[in-house]
Tab-separated table of C-alpha atoms in Angstrom:
chain	number	residue	atom	x	y	z
A	7	HIS	CA	63.649	8.402	-112.129
A	8	LEU	CA	61.798	5.323	-110.838
A	9	PRO	CA	61.284	4.715	-107.129
A	10	LYS	CA	63.181	1.747	-105.742
A	11	LYS	CA	60.920	-1.216	-104.972
A	12	ARG	CA	61.762	-2.536	-101.562
A	13	GLY	CA	61.192	-5.889	-99.966
A	14	PHE	CA	60.583	-9.339	-101.334
A	15	ARG	CA	57.828	-10.229	-103.799
A	16	SER	CA	57.000	-13.893	-104.204
A	17	LEU	CA	56.635	-15.169	-107.746
A	18	ARG	CA	54.138	-17.819	-106.616
A	19	PRO	CA	50.625	-16.773	-107.661
A	20	LYS	CA	48.271	-15.769	-104.848
A	21	LEU	CA	45.270	-18.067	-104.604
A	22	ALA	CA	41.857	-16.697	-103.721
A	23	THR	CA	40.398	-18.310	-100.610
A	24	ALA	CA	36.868	-19.658	-100.450
A	25	ALA	CA	35.419	-20.536	-97.049
A	26	LEU	CA	33.712	-23.899	-96.737
A	27	GLU	CA	30.847	-22.360	-94.735
A	28	ASP	CA	30.088	-19.995	-97.650
A	29	ILE	CA	30.068	-22.914	-100.105
A	30	VAL	CA	27.571	-24.754	-97.861
A	31	ARG	CA	25.366	-21.653	-97.718
A	32	LEU	CA	25.407	-20.891	-101.473
A	33	PHE	CA	25.329	-24.297	-103.186
A	34	PRO	CA	22.715	-27.084	-103.117
A	35	GLU	CA	23.547	-30.649	-102.060
A	36	GLY	CA	25.459	-32.625	-104.683
A	37	ALA	CA	26.613	-29.499	-106.529
A	38	LEU	CA	29.802	-29.429	-108.578
A	39	VAL	CA	31.771	-26.524	-107.110
A	40	THR	CA	34.373	-25.141	-109.542
A	41	PRO	CA	36.375	-21.897	-109.584
A	42	GLU	CA	34.094	-20.611	-112.374
A	43	ARG	CA	30.958	-21.246	-110.280
A	44	LEU	CA	32.562	-19.548	-107.263
A	45	VAL	CA	33.167	-16.459	-109.429
A	46	SER	CA	29.572	-16.529	-110.754
A	47	VAL	CA	28.082	-16.483	-107.230
A	48	GLY	CA	30.483	-13.701	-106.203
A	49	LEU	CA	32.515	-15.658	-103.647
A	50	ILE	CA	35.842	-14.886	-105.326
A	51	ARG	CA	37.120	-12.458	-107.969
A	52	GLY	CA	37.641	-13.665	-111.511
A	53	SER	CA	41.147	-12.200	-111.645
A	54	ALA	CA	42.514	-14.723	-109.109
A	55	LYS	CA	45.072	-17.249	-110.335
A	56	GLY	CA	43.419	-20.115	-108.472
A	57	VAL	CA	41.237	-21.073	-105.529
A	58	ARG	CA	42.041	-22.570	-102.143
A	59	VAL	CA	39.172	-23.959	-100.085
A	60	VAL	CA	39.591	-23.427	-96.346
A	61	GLY	CA	37.459	-23.983	-93.283
A	62	ASN	CA	36.760	-26.407	-90.522
A	63	VAL	CA	33.012	-26.985	-90.364
A	64	LYS	CA	30.951	-30.142	-90.057
A	65	LEU	CA	29.223	-30.609	-93.418
A	66	ASN	CA	25.686	-31.901	-93.791
A	67	LYS	CA	25.765	-31.761	-97.611
A	68	LYS	CA	27.815	-33.644	-100.203
A	69	PHE	CA	29.794	-31.628	-102.739
A	70	ILE	CA	32.206	-32.320	-105.563
A	71	VAL	CA	34.755	-29.544	-105.073
A	72	ARG	CA	37.380	-28.724	-107.711
A	73	ALA	CA	40.039	-26.263	-106.584
A	74	HIS	CA	43.750	-25.561	-106.795
A	75	GLY	CA	44.295	-26.133	-103.079
A	76	PHE	CA	42.564	-27.328	-99.926
A	77	SER	CA	43.318	-26.920	-96.256
A	78	THR	CA	43.659	-30.284	-94.536
A	79	ALA	CA	40.568	-29.626	-92.411
A	80	ALA	CA	38.454	-28.604	-95.428
A	81	ALA	CA	39.440	-31.677	-97.451
A	82	ARG	CA	38.738	-33.921	-94.463
A	83	ALA	CA	35.296	-32.338	-93.912
A	84	ILE	CA	34.289	-32.678	-97.591
A	85	LEU	CA	35.362	-36.331	-97.686
A	86	ALA	CA	33.702	-37.130	-94.336
A	87	ALA	CA	30.375	-35.865	-95.711
A	88	GLY	CA	30.696	-38.224	-98.690
A	89	GLY	CA	31.830	-35.604	-101.187
A	90	GLN	CA	34.789	-35.536	-103.545
A	91	VAL	CA	37.920	-33.393	-103.532
A	92	VAL	CA	39.514	-32.780	-106.961
A	93	GLN	CA	42.851	-30.950	-107.054
A	94	LEU	CA	43.331	-28.899	-110.232
């Protein structure tokens, strides 16, 4: 017989998190940062259902970042540096 599963399991898909400081380190200025490019540089796993960009760093590079979610601080930092935030 099957073991009883206990607890609560959310049906909302878990998003992979990408740190803003890692994006700054791995991508050149003006780069288009997409979930596919984050997988190709090894920052997140390809099996994730989406990407959330987090972090609170002062940016010195502009980026166009496409992701499924952003922390408020990360979105503010990207925009303050002259970049673009695109919610997927």
